[in-house]
Amino acid sequence: MLLKMHGTENVFYLYDVMDLALEDKVMSDMTKELCQDGADGMLFVCDSNDYLAKMRIFNSDGSEPEMCGNGLRCVARYVLDKLHQEEGIIETLNTSYNVKSIENFHGVKGIQIELYPVKRLDHEGLNDFNTEYEFNHYTVSNPHIVGLVAAHIKREELITLGEYANDHFEDGMNVNMLRIISQGKIYVQTFERGVGITKSCGTGMTSSSVDYAIRNDYYNKPIEVYNDGGMIECEVIRKDDFSVLFTGNATYMSKHDLKGNLLEEFEELEAYRHFYNMTRQAI
């Protein structure tokens, strides 16, 4: 059985393979086949030697990124529910993260993740990345650049920027455009490596929150991060690098068989629609 879940409308199939041993090619091919319906990727819940579970994620094109914040919220919700735990640690491809269940996040079930480290680093590829925008480079296991805009940029322009970045940077790049709404409120548009434009990108919103905090000396305070899929909250904490408390929904959408055929829909979707409508009023 598969679950379909979303984090701020970043949609994933989730497959619990803790008692299975699947080859990488099988996971990649399965993802490409299932995501023809428009899902952004597939989450595989795997065994971990040291923690509650390990998350592996494959993008809709079959590639495997290092990390996905929205996907990790979904995996964390599933694992904590399965094990009847309130918090714990989930392993990802390169690191591990503390996760915690939030019973009521503005009316929906949520998960808080402590994302650490978030690093701002120089990147020589920015020296000849020729655009009208100035970008800063961050890593949250996976690579991001963040550029400041005064207003929403058009979809076509974001696609052009994203495709240029993924041709220009050797390992590809997630491109985030940050718009400041007001103090403590920002809007983020993202072109995600291996996916394209998504309604939201968890690590993209995290990187953008750090960028906003640096620009405005805005630390240890909640930042509302709006996107095309809803809203999350981030709190940026200065350490050796940056730590971000990253909180948002993790919503069960439906059950499917292994071929993707719908078996059952969940009632949580209605609560999320109400939450989403609330977020549109705030922007």
PDB file of C-alpha atoms in Angstrom:
ATOM      1  CA  MET A   1       0.000   0.000   0.000  1.00  0.00           C
ATOM      2  CA  LEU A   2       1.066   3.576  -0.720  1.00  0.00           C
ATOM      3  CA  LEU A   3       0.071   6.781   1.004  1.00  0.00           C
ATOM      4  CA  LYS A   4      -0.164  10.103  -0.741  1.00  0.00           C
ATOM      5  CA  MET A   5       0.780  13.034   1.506  1.00  0.00           C
ATOM      6  CA  HIS A   6       1.635  16.685   1.129  1.00  0.00           C
ATOM      7  CA  GLY A   7       3.639  19.348   2.918  1.00  0.00           C
ATOM      8  CA  THR A   8       2.380  22.794   1.839  1.00  0.00           C
ATOM      9  CA  GLU A   9       1.039  21.071  -1.303  1.00  0.00           C
ATOM     10  CA  ASN A  10       4.419  19.568  -2.172  1.00  0.00           C
ATOM     11  CA  VAL A  11       2.859  16.172  -3.017  1.00  0.00           C
ATOM     12  CA  PHE A  12       4.526  12.798  -2.478  1.00  0.00           C
ATOM     13  CA  TYR A  13       3.793   9.121  -2.596  1.00  0.00           C
ATOM     14  CA  LEU A  14       5.053   7.429   0.572  1.00  0.00           C
ATOM     15  CA  TYR A  15       6.061   3.758   0.626  1.00  0.00           C
ATOM     16  CA  ASP A  16       7.082   1.963   3.839  1.00  0.00           C
ATOM     17  CA  VAL A  17       9.908  -0.400   2.840  1.00  0.00           C
ATOM     18  CA  MET A  18      11.324  -1.034   6.319  1.00  0.00           C
ATOM     19  CA  ASP A  19      10.913  -4.783   5.780  1.00  0.00           C
ATOM     20  CA  LEU A  20      12.006  -4.749   2.140  1.00  0.00           C
ATOM     21  CA  ALA A  21      15.284  -4.368   0.257  1.00  0.00           C
ATOM     22  CA  LEU A  22      14.694  -2.383  -2.917  1.00  0.00           C
ATOM     23  CA  GLU A  23      17.450  -1.525  -5.383  1.00  0.00           C
ATOM     24  CA  ASP A  24      17.976   2.138  -6.208  1.00  0.00           C
ATOM     25  CA  LYS A  25      16.883   1.595  -9.824  1.00  0.00           C
ATOM     26  CA  VAL A  26      13.620   0.035  -8.672  1.00  0.00           C
ATOM     27  CA  MET A  27      12.896   3.054  -6.449  1.00  0.00           C
ATOM     28  CA  SER A  28      13.832   5.492  -9.207  1.00  0.00           C
ATOM     29  CA  ASP A  29      11.739   3.747 -11.858  1.00  0.00           C
ATOM     30  CA  MET A  30       8.778   3.374  -9.519  1.00  0.00           C
ATOM     31  CA  THR A  31       8.906   7.091  -8.752  1.00  0.00           C
ATOM     32  CA  LYS A  32       9.002   8.116 -12.406  1.00  0.00           C
ATOM     33  CA  GLU A  33       6.039   5.880 -13.178  1.00  0.00           C
ATOM     34  CA  LEU A  34       3.845   6.974 -10.274  1.00  0.00           C
ATOM     35  CA  CYS A  35       4.663  10.677 -10.552  1.00  0.00           C
ATOM     36  CA  GLN A  36       3.253  10.904 -14.043  1.00  0.00           C
ATOM     37  CA  ASP A  37       0.074  12.009 -12.253  1.00  0.00           C
ATOM     38  CA  GLY A  38       1.810  15.255 -11.194  1.00  0.00           C
ATOM     39  CA  ALA A  39       3.210  14.248  -7.795  1.00  0.00           C
ATOM     40  CA  ASP A  40       6.535  15.917  -6.983  1.00  0.00           C
ATOM     41  CA  GLY A  41       8.339  12.797  -5.798  1.00  0.00           C
ATOM     42  CA  MET A  42       8.296   9.622  -3.762  1.00  0.00           C
ATOM     43  CA  LEU A  43       9.313   9.030  -0.151  1.00  0.00           C
ATOM     44  CA  PHE A  44      10.711   5.660   0.916  1.00  0.00           C
ATOM     45  CA  VAL A  45      10.628   4.912   4.657  1.00  0.00           C
ATOM     46  CA  CYS A  46      13.654   2.687   5.268  1.00  0.00           C
ATOM     47  CA  ASP A  47      15.296   0.963   8.223  1.00  0.00           C
ATOM     48  CA  SER A  48      17.898   2.903  10.197  1.00  0.00           C
ATOM     49  CA  ASN A  49      20.578   1.349  12.389  1.00  0.00           C
ATOM     50  CA  ASP A  50      20.581   4.254  14.826  1.00  0.00           C
ATOM     51  CA  TYR A  51      17.294   6.184  14.597  1.00  0.00           C
ATOM     52  CA  LEU A  52      13.546   5.713  14.184  1.00  0.00           C
ATOM     53  CA  ALA A  53      13.801   5.396  10.404  1.00  0.00           C
ATOM     54  CA  LYS A  54      15.647   6.635   7.340  1.00  0.00           C
ATOM     55  CA  MET A  55      14.100   8.752   4.600  1.00  0.00           C
ATOM     56  CA  ARG A  56      15.086   8.349   0.988  1.00  0.00           C
ATOM     57  CA  ILE A  57      13.424  10.613  -1.543  1.00  0.00           C
ATOM     58  CA  PHE A  58      13.357  10.470  -5.306  1.00  0.00           C
ATOM     59  CA  ASN A  59      12.257  13.420  -7.433  1.00  0.00           C
ATOM     60  CA  SER A  60       9.691  12.979 -10.176  1.00  0.00           C
ATOM     61  CA  ASP A  61      12.497  12.667 -12.748  1.00  0.00           C
ATOM     62  CA  GLY A  62      13.975   9.707 -10.850  1.00  0.00           C
ATOM     63  CA  SER A  63      16.941  11.576  -9.338  1.00  0.00           C
ATOM     64  CA  GLU A  64      17.729  11.339  -5.626  1.00  0.00           C
ATOM     65  CA  PRO A  65      18.354  14.624  -3.761  1.00  0.00           C
ATOM     66  CA  GLU A  66      20.161  14.842  -0.451  1.00  0.00           C
ATOM     67  CA  MET A  67      17.236  16.280   1.500  1.00  0.00           C
ATOM     68  CA  CYS A  68      13.655  17.543   1.271  1.00  0.00           C
ATOM     69  CA  GLY A  69      12.132  19.481   4.153  1.00  0.00           C
ATOM     70  CA  ASN A  70       8.495  19.058   3.106  1.00  0.00           C
ATOM     71  CA  GLY A  71       9.097  15.374   2.451  1.00  0.00           C
ATOM     72  CA  LEU A  72      10.764  14.914   5.826  1.00  0.00           C
ATOM     73  CA  ARG A  73       7.705  16.385   7.568  1.00  0.00           C
ATOM     74  CA  CYS A  74       5.549  13.775   5.828  1.00  0.00           C
ATOM     75  CA  VAL A  75       7.896  10.910   6.697  1.00  0.00           C
ATOM     76  CA  ALA A  76       8.161  12.138  10.289  1.00  0.00           C
ATOM     77  CA  ARG A  77       4.368  12.274  10.665  1.00  0.00           C
ATOM     78  CA  TYR A  78       4.017   8.754   9.299  1.00  0.00           C
ATOM     79  CA  VAL A  79       6.824   7.265  11.416  1.00  0.00           C
ATOM     80  CA  LEU A  80       5.773   8.988  14.651  1.00  0.00           C
ATOM     81  CA  ASP A  81       2.177   7.858  14.118  1.00  0.00           C
ATOM     82  CA  LYS A  82       3.283   4.304  13.319  1.00  0.00           C
ATOM     83  CA  LEU A  83       5.506   4.050  16.398  1.00  0.00           C
ATOM     84  CA  HIS A  84       3.159   6.046  18.690  1.00  0.00           C
ATOM     85  CA  GLN A  85       5.919   8.545  19.446  1.00  0.00           C
ATOM     86  CA  GLU A  86       5.738  12.313  19.926  1.00  0.00           C
ATOM     87  CA  GLU A  87       9.300  13.018  18.790  1.00  0.00           C
ATOM     88  CA  GLY A  88      12.474  11.326  17.642  1.00  0.00           C
ATOM     89  CA  ILE A  89      15.240  11.389  15.046  1.00  0.00           C
ATOM     90  CA  ILE A  90      14.925  10.574  11.342  1.00  0.00           C
ATOM     91  CA  GLU A  91      17.965   9.842   9.208  1.00  0.00           C
ATOM     92  CA  THR A  92      18.332  11.251   5.686  1.00  0.00           C
ATOM     93  CA  LEU A  93      20.870  10.592   2.952  1.00  0.00           C
ATOM     94  CA  ASN A  94      23.707  12.575   4.558  1.00  0.00           C
ATOM     95  CA  THR A  95      22.600  13.463   8.090  1.00  0.00           C
ATOM     96  CA  SER A  96      19.777  13.175  10.649  1.00  0.00           C
ATOM     97  CA  TYR A  97      17.207  15.539  12.132  1.00  0.00           C
ATOM     98  CA  ASN A  98      15.151  15.899  15.290  1.00  0.00           C
ATOM     99  CA  VAL A  99      11.424  15.807  14.516  1.00  0.00           C
ATOM    100  CA  LYS A 100       8.462  16.559  16.753  1.00  0.00           C
ATOM    101  CA  SER A 101       4.713  16.159  16.368  1.00  0.00           C
ATOM    102  CA  ILE A 102       2.631  19.359  16.566  1.00  0.00           C
ATOM    103  CA  GLU A 103      -0.988  18.505  17.281  1.00  0.00           C
ATOM    104  CA  ASN A 104      -2.438  21.823  16.125  1.00  0.00           C
ATOM    105  CA  PHE A 105      -0.618  23.980  13.572  1.00  0.00           C
ATOM    106  CA  HIS A 106      -3.255  26.598  12.727  1.00  0.00           C
ATOM    107  CA  GLY A 107      -5.916  23.900  12.636  1.00  0.00           C
ATOM    108  CA  VAL A 108      -3.973  21.121  10.898  1.00  0.00           C
ATOM    109  CA  LYS A 109      -1.607  18.378  12.035  1.00  0.00           C
ATOM    110  CA  GLY A 110       1.982  19.590  11.913  1.00  0.00           C
ATOM    111  CA  ILE A 111       5.585  18.563  12.354  1.00  0.00           C
ATOM    112  CA  GLN A 112       8.488  20.648  13.649  1.00  0.00           C
ATOM    113  CA  ILE A 113      12.000  19.851  12.457  1.00  0.00           C
ATOM    114  CA  GLU A 114      15.231  21.308  13.747  1.00  0.00           C
ATOM    115  CA  LEU A 115      17.231  21.844  10.573  1.00  0.00           C
ATOM    116  CA  TYR A 116      20.912  22.142  11.400  1.00  0.00           C
ATOM    117  CA  PRO A 117      23.306  23.089   9.998  1.00  0.00           C
ATOM    118  CA  VAL A 118      22.093  25.573   7.412  1.00  0.00           C
ATOM    119  CA  LYS A 119      25.253  27.047   5.922  1.00  0.00           C
ATOM    120  CA  ARG A 120      25.793  30.222   3.943  1.00  0.00           C
ATOM    121  CA  LEU A 121      28.779  29.567   1.695  1.00  0.00           C
ATOM    122  CA  ASP A 122      30.600  31.239  -1.128  1.00  0.00           C
ATOM    123  CA  HIS A 123      30.121  29.514  -4.470  1.00  0.00           C
ATOM    124  CA  GLU A 124      32.477  30.260  -7.332  1.00  0.00           C
ATOM    125  CA  GLY A 125      29.679  29.446  -9.772  1.00  0.00           C
ATOM    126  CA  LEU A 126      27.936  32.671  -8.747  1.00  0.00           C
ATOM    127  CA  ASN A 127      30.839  34.710 -10.131  1.00  0.00           C
ATOM    128  CA  ASP A 128      29.671  34.180 -13.707  1.00  0.00           C
ATOM    129  CA  PHE A 129      25.989  33.459 -13.055  1.00  0.00           C
ATOM    130  CA  ASN A 130      24.721  36.354 -15.131  1.00  0.00           C
ATOM    131  CA  THR A 131      21.252  37.546 -14.127  1.00  0.00           C
ATOM    132  CA  GLU A 132      19.718  40.823 -13.008  1.00  0.00           C
ATOM    133  CA  TYR A 133      19.425  39.410  -9.484  1.00  0.00           C
ATOM    134  CA  GLU A 134      22.056  38.996  -6.784  1.00  0.00           C
ATOM    135  CA  PHE A 135      22.009  35.569  -5.181  1.00  0.00           C
ATOM    136  CA  ASN A 136      23.346  34.105  -1.948  1.00  0.00           C
ATOM    137  CA  HIS A 137      24.256  30.432  -1.686  1.00  0.00           C
ATOM    138  CA  TYR A 138      23.108  28.106   1.115  1.00  0.00           C
ATOM    139  CA  THR A 139      23.228  24.400   1.838  1.00  0.00           C
ATOM    140  CA  VAL A 140      20.703  22.402   3.852  1.00  0.00           C
ATOM    141  CA  SER A 141      22.409  19.178   2.781  1.00  0.00           C
ATOM    142  CA  ASN A 142      21.118  20.146  -0.684  1.00  0.00           C
ATOM    143  CA  PRO A 143      22.199  23.341  -2.520  1.00  0.00           C
ATOM    144  CA  HIS A 144      20.154  26.544  -2.803  1.00  0.00           C
ATOM    145  CA  ILE A 145      20.522  30.067  -4.066  1.00  0.00           C
ATOM    146  CA  VAL A 146      18.248  32.853  -2.826  1.00  0.00           C
ATOM    147  CA  GLY A 147      17.554  36.102  -4.637  1.00  0.00           C
ATOM    148  CA  LEU A 148      15.539  39.090  -3.393  1.00  0.00           C
ATOM    149  CA  VAL A 149      12.637  40.405  -5.504  1.00  0.00           C
ATOM    150  CA  ALA A 150      10.308  43.349  -4.989  1.00  0.00           C
ATOM    151  CA  ALA A 151       7.311  41.534  -6.482  1.00  0.00           C
ATOM    152  CA  HIS A 152       6.355  38.079  -7.703  1.00  0.00           C
ATOM    153  CA  ILE A 153       8.286  37.087 -10.779  1.00  0.00           C
ATOM    154  CA  LYS A 154       6.436  35.464 -13.632  1.00  0.00           C
ATOM    155  CA  ARG A 155       6.364  31.692 -13.949  1.00  0.00           C
ATOM    156  CA  GLU A 156       8.168  31.833 -17.291  1.00  0.00           C
ATOM    157  CA  GLU A 157      11.001  33.889 -15.821  1.00  0.00           C
ATOM    158  CA  LEU A 158      11.409  31.499 -12.893  1.00  0.00           C
ATOM    159  CA  ILE A 159      11.560  28.547 -15.283  1.00  0.00           C
ATOM    160  CA  THR A 160      14.224  30.324 -17.335  1.00  0.00           C
ATOM    161  CA  LEU A 161      16.270  31.095 -14.200  1.00  0.00           C
ATOM    162  CA  GLY A 162      15.894  27.570 -12.885  1.00  0.00           C
ATOM    163  CA  GLU A 163      16.908  25.911 -16.124  1.00  0.00           C
ATOM    164  CA  TYR A 164      19.872  28.266 -16.479  1.00  0.00           C
ATOM    165  CA  ALA A 165      21.008  27.482 -12.919  1.00  0.00           C
ATOM    166  CA  ASN A 166      20.746  23.747 -13.447  1.00  0.00           C
ATOM    167  CA  ASP A 167      22.826  23.984 -16.616  1.00  0.00           C
ATOM    168  CA  HIS A 168      25.315  26.380 -15.029  1.00  0.00           C
ATOM    169  CA  PHE A 169      26.035  24.679 -11.677  1.00  0.00           C
ATOM    170  CA  GLU A 170      27.725  21.320 -11.973  1.00  0.00           C
ATOM    171  CA  ASP A 171      25.489  19.484  -9.484  1.00  0.00           C
ATOM    172  CA  GLY A 172      22.378  21.527 -10.234  1.00  0.00           C
ATOM    173  CA  MET A 173      20.833  24.154  -7.994  1.00  0.00           C
ATOM    174  CA  ASN A 174      17.518  24.978  -6.314  1.00  0.00           C
ATOM    175  CA  VAL A 175      16.525  28.562  -7.117  1.00  0.00           C
ATOM    176  CA  ASN A 176      14.474  30.588  -4.617  1.00  0.00           C
ATOM    177  CA  MET A 177      13.052  34.067  -5.111  1.00  0.00           C
ATOM    178  CA  LEU A 178      12.339  35.853  -1.814  1.00  0.00           C
ATOM    179  CA  ARG A 179       9.771  38.641  -1.495  1.00  0.00           C
ATOM    180  CA  ILE A 180       9.360  40.499   1.811  1.00  0.00           C
ATOM    181  CA  ILE A 181       5.684  41.076   2.642  1.00  0.00           C
ATOM    182  CA  SER A 182       6.211  42.839   5.976  1.00  0.00           C
ATOM    183  CA  GLN A 183       8.285  42.369   9.110  1.00  0.00           C
ATOM    184  CA  GLY A 184       8.388  38.649   9.871  1.00  0.00           C
ATOM    185  CA  LYS A 185       6.440  37.706   6.727  1.00  0.00           C
ATOM    186  CA  ILE A 186       7.989  36.574   3.447  1.00  0.00           C
ATOM    187  CA  TYR A 187       6.884  34.853   0.234  1.00  0.00           C
ATOM    188  CA  VAL A 188       9.090  32.304  -1.537  1.00  0.00           C
ATOM    189  CA  GLN A 189       8.874  31.008  -5.113  1.00  0.00           C
ATOM    190  CA  THR A 190      11.077  28.024  -5.974  1.00  0.00           C
ATOM    191  CA  PHE A 191      12.378  26.187  -9.009  1.00  0.00           C
ATOM    192  CA  GLU A 192      13.404  22.836  -7.543  1.00  0.00           C
ATOM    193  CA  ARG A 193      16.248  20.792  -8.961  1.00  0.00           C
ATOM    194  CA  GLY A 194      14.909  17.594 -10.550  1.00  0.00           C
ATOM    195  CA  VAL A 195      11.289  18.757 -10.335  1.00  0.00           C
ATOM    196  CA  GLY A 196      10.804  22.256 -11.762  1.00  0.00           C
ATOM    197  CA  ILE A 197       8.466  24.831 -10.244  1.00  0.00           C
ATOM    198  CA  THR A 198       6.817  23.496  -7.101  1.00  0.00           C
ATOM    199  CA  LYS A 199       4.120  24.987  -4.906  1.00  0.00           C
ATOM    200  CA  SER A 200       6.661  24.932  -2.093  1.00  0.00           C
ATOM    201  CA  CYS A 201      10.115  23.623  -1.199  1.00  0.00           C
ATOM    202  CA  GLY A 202      10.924  23.054   2.476  1.00  0.00           C
ATOM    203  CA  THR A 203      14.676  23.530   2.321  1.00  0.00           C
ATOM    204  CA  GLY A 204      14.143  26.436  -0.076  1.00  0.00           C
ATOM    205  CA  MET A 205      11.922  28.165   2.465  1.00  0.00           C
ATOM    206  CA  THR A 206      14.486  27.400   5.161  1.00  0.00           C
ATOM    207  CA  SER A 207      17.313  28.939   3.117  1.00  0.00           C
ATOM    208  CA  SER A 208      15.148  31.947   2.335  1.00  0.00           C
ATOM    209  CA  SER A 209      14.332  32.405   6.034  1.00  0.00           C
ATOM    210  CA  VAL A 210      18.025  32.465   6.862  1.00  0.00           C
ATOM    211  CA  ASP A 211      18.610  34.957   4.054  1.00  0.00           C
ATOM    212  CA  TYR A 212      15.829  37.165   5.441  1.00  0.00           C
ATOM    213  CA  ALA A 213      17.187  36.876   9.004  1.00  0.00           C
ATOM    214  CA  ILE A 214      20.692  37.890   7.899  1.00  0.00           C
ATOM    215  CA  ARG A 215      19.413  40.869   5.903  1.00  0.00           C
ATOM    216  CA  ASN A 216      17.194  42.119   8.744  1.00  0.00           C
ATOM    217  CA  ASP A 217      18.977  40.894  11.886  1.00  0.00           C
ATOM    218  CA  TYR A 218      15.816  38.903  12.617  1.00  0.00           C
ATOM    219  CA  TYR A 219      16.786  35.987  14.859  1.00  0.00           C
ATOM    220  CA  ASN A 220      14.944  33.913  17.470  1.00  0.00           C
ATOM    221  CA  LYS A 221      11.566  35.148  16.247  1.00  0.00           C
ATOM    222  CA  PRO A 222       8.945  33.320  14.174  1.00  0.00           C
ATOM    223  CA  ILE A 223       8.969  34.074  10.449  1.00  0.00           C
ATOM    224  CA  GLU A 224       5.824  33.295   8.468  1.00  0.00           C
ATOM    225  CA  VAL A 225       6.914  31.886   5.117  1.00  0.00           C
ATOM    226  CA  TYR A 226       4.176  31.950   2.485  1.00  0.00           C
ATOM    227  CA  ASN A 227       4.260  30.073  -0.792  1.00  0.00           C
ATOM    228  CA  ASP A 228       1.933  28.875  -3.523  1.00  0.00           C
ATOM    229  CA  GLY A 229       0.946  25.878  -1.383  1.00  0.00           C
ATOM    230  CA  GLY A 230       0.241  27.594   1.940  1.00  0.00           C
ATOM    231  CA  MET A 231       2.525  28.697   4.768  1.00  0.00           C
ATOM    232  CA  ILE A 232       5.102  27.373   7.206  1.00  0.00           C
ATOM    233  CA  GLU A 233       6.853  29.009  10.154  1.00  0.00           C
ATOM    234  CA  CYS A 234      10.614  29.245  10.623  1.00  0.00           C
ATOM    235  CA  GLU A 235      12.707  30.514  13.511  1.00  0.00           C
ATOM    236  CA  VAL A 236      16.355  31.164  12.711  1.00  0.00           C
ATOM    237  CA  ILE A 237      18.893  30.618  15.480  1.00  0.00           C
ATOM    238  CA  ARG A 238      22.524  31.678  15.154  1.00  0.00           C
ATOM    239  CA  LYS A 239      25.024  28.971  16.074  1.00  0.00           C
ATOM    240  CA  ASP A 240      28.336  28.156  14.364  1.00  0.00           C
ATOM    241  CA  ASP A 241      26.206  28.112  11.239  1.00  0.00           C
ATOM    242  CA  PHE A 242      22.425  28.508  11.477  1.00  0.00           C
ATOM    243  CA  SER A 243      19.758  26.332  13.034  1.00  0.00           C
ATOM    244  CA  VAL A 244      16.161  26.666  11.880  1.00  0.00           C
ATOM    245  CA  LEU A 245      13.045  25.466  13.683  1.00  0.00           C
ATOM    246  CA  PHE A 246      10.882  24.576  10.713  1.00  0.00           C
ATOM    247  CA  THR A 247       7.167  23.939  11.352  1.00  0.00           C
ATOM    248  CA  GLY A 248       4.411  23.098   8.913  1.00  0.00           C
ATOM    249  CA  ASN A 249       1.672  20.706   7.968  1.00  0.00           C
ATOM    250  CA  ALA A 250       2.049  17.023   7.112  1.00  0.00           C
ATOM    251  CA  THR A 251      -1.275  15.990   5.613  1.00  0.00           C
ATOM    252  CA  TYR A 252      -2.586  12.549   4.704  1.00  0.00           C
ATOM    253  CA  MET A 253      -4.333  12.791   1.344  1.00  0.00           C
ATOM    254  CA  SER A 254      -5.179   9.254   0.192  1.00  0.00           C
ATOM    255  CA  LYS A 255      -4.315   5.544   0.072  1.00  0.00           C
ATOM    256  CA  HIS A 256      -3.287   3.800  -3.160  1.00  0.00           C
ATOM    257  CA  ASP A 257      -2.247   0.385  -4.356  1.00  0.00           C
ATOM    258  CA  LEU A 258       1.288  -0.125  -5.651  1.00  0.00           C
ATOM    259  CA  LYS A 259       0.204   0.887  -9.151  1.00  0.00           C
ATOM    260  CA  GLY A 260      -1.174   4.190  -7.873  1.00  0.00           C
ATOM    261  CA  ASN A 261      -4.866   3.294  -8.070  1.00  0.00           C
ATOM    262  CA  LEU A 262      -6.935   5.206  -5.513  1.00  0.00           C
ATOM    263  CA  LEU A 263      -8.245   3.163  -2.582  1.00  0.00           C
ATOM    264  CA  GLU A 264      -9.381   5.800  -0.089  1.00  0.00           C
ATOM    265  CA  GLU A 265      -9.317   9.548   0.503  1.00  0.00           C
ATOM    266  CA  PHE A 266      -8.736  11.113   3.930  1.00  0.00           C
ATOM    267  CA  GLU A 267     -10.838  13.839   5.542  1.00  0.00           C
ATOM    268  CA  GLU A 268      -7.747  15.910   6.454  1.00  0.00           C
ATOM    269  CA  LEU A 269      -7.866  17.583   3.041  1.00  0.00           C
ATOM    270  CA  GLU A 270     -10.846  19.718   4.089  1.00  0.00           C
ATOM    271  CA  ALA A 271      -8.989  21.068   7.130  1.00  0.00           C
ATOM    272  CA  TYR A 272      -6.047  21.960   4.924  1.00  0.00           C
ATOM    273  CA  ARG A 273      -8.280  23.787   2.436  1.00  0.00           C
ATOM    274  CA  HIS A 274      -9.502  25.961   5.316  1.00  0.00           C
ATOM    275  CA  PHE A 275      -5.905  26.583   6.426  1.00  0.00           C
ATOM    276  CA  TYR A 276      -4.842  27.442   2.858  1.00  0.00           C
ATOM    277  CA  ASN A 277      -7.676  29.954   2.441  1.00  0.00           C
ATOM    278  CA  MET A 278      -6.589  31.581   5.715  1.00  0.00           C
ATOM    279  CA  THR A 279      -3.049  31.987   4.361  1.00  0.00           C
ATOM    280  CA  ARG A 280      -4.316  33.769   1.232  1.00  0.00           C
ATOM    281  CA  GLN A 281      -5.994  36.408   3.395  1.00  0.00           C
ATOM    282  CA  ALA A 282      -2.675  37.170   5.084  1.00  0.00           C
ATOM    283  CA  ILE A 283      -0.864  38.117   1.871  1.00  0.00           C
TER     284      ILE A 283
END
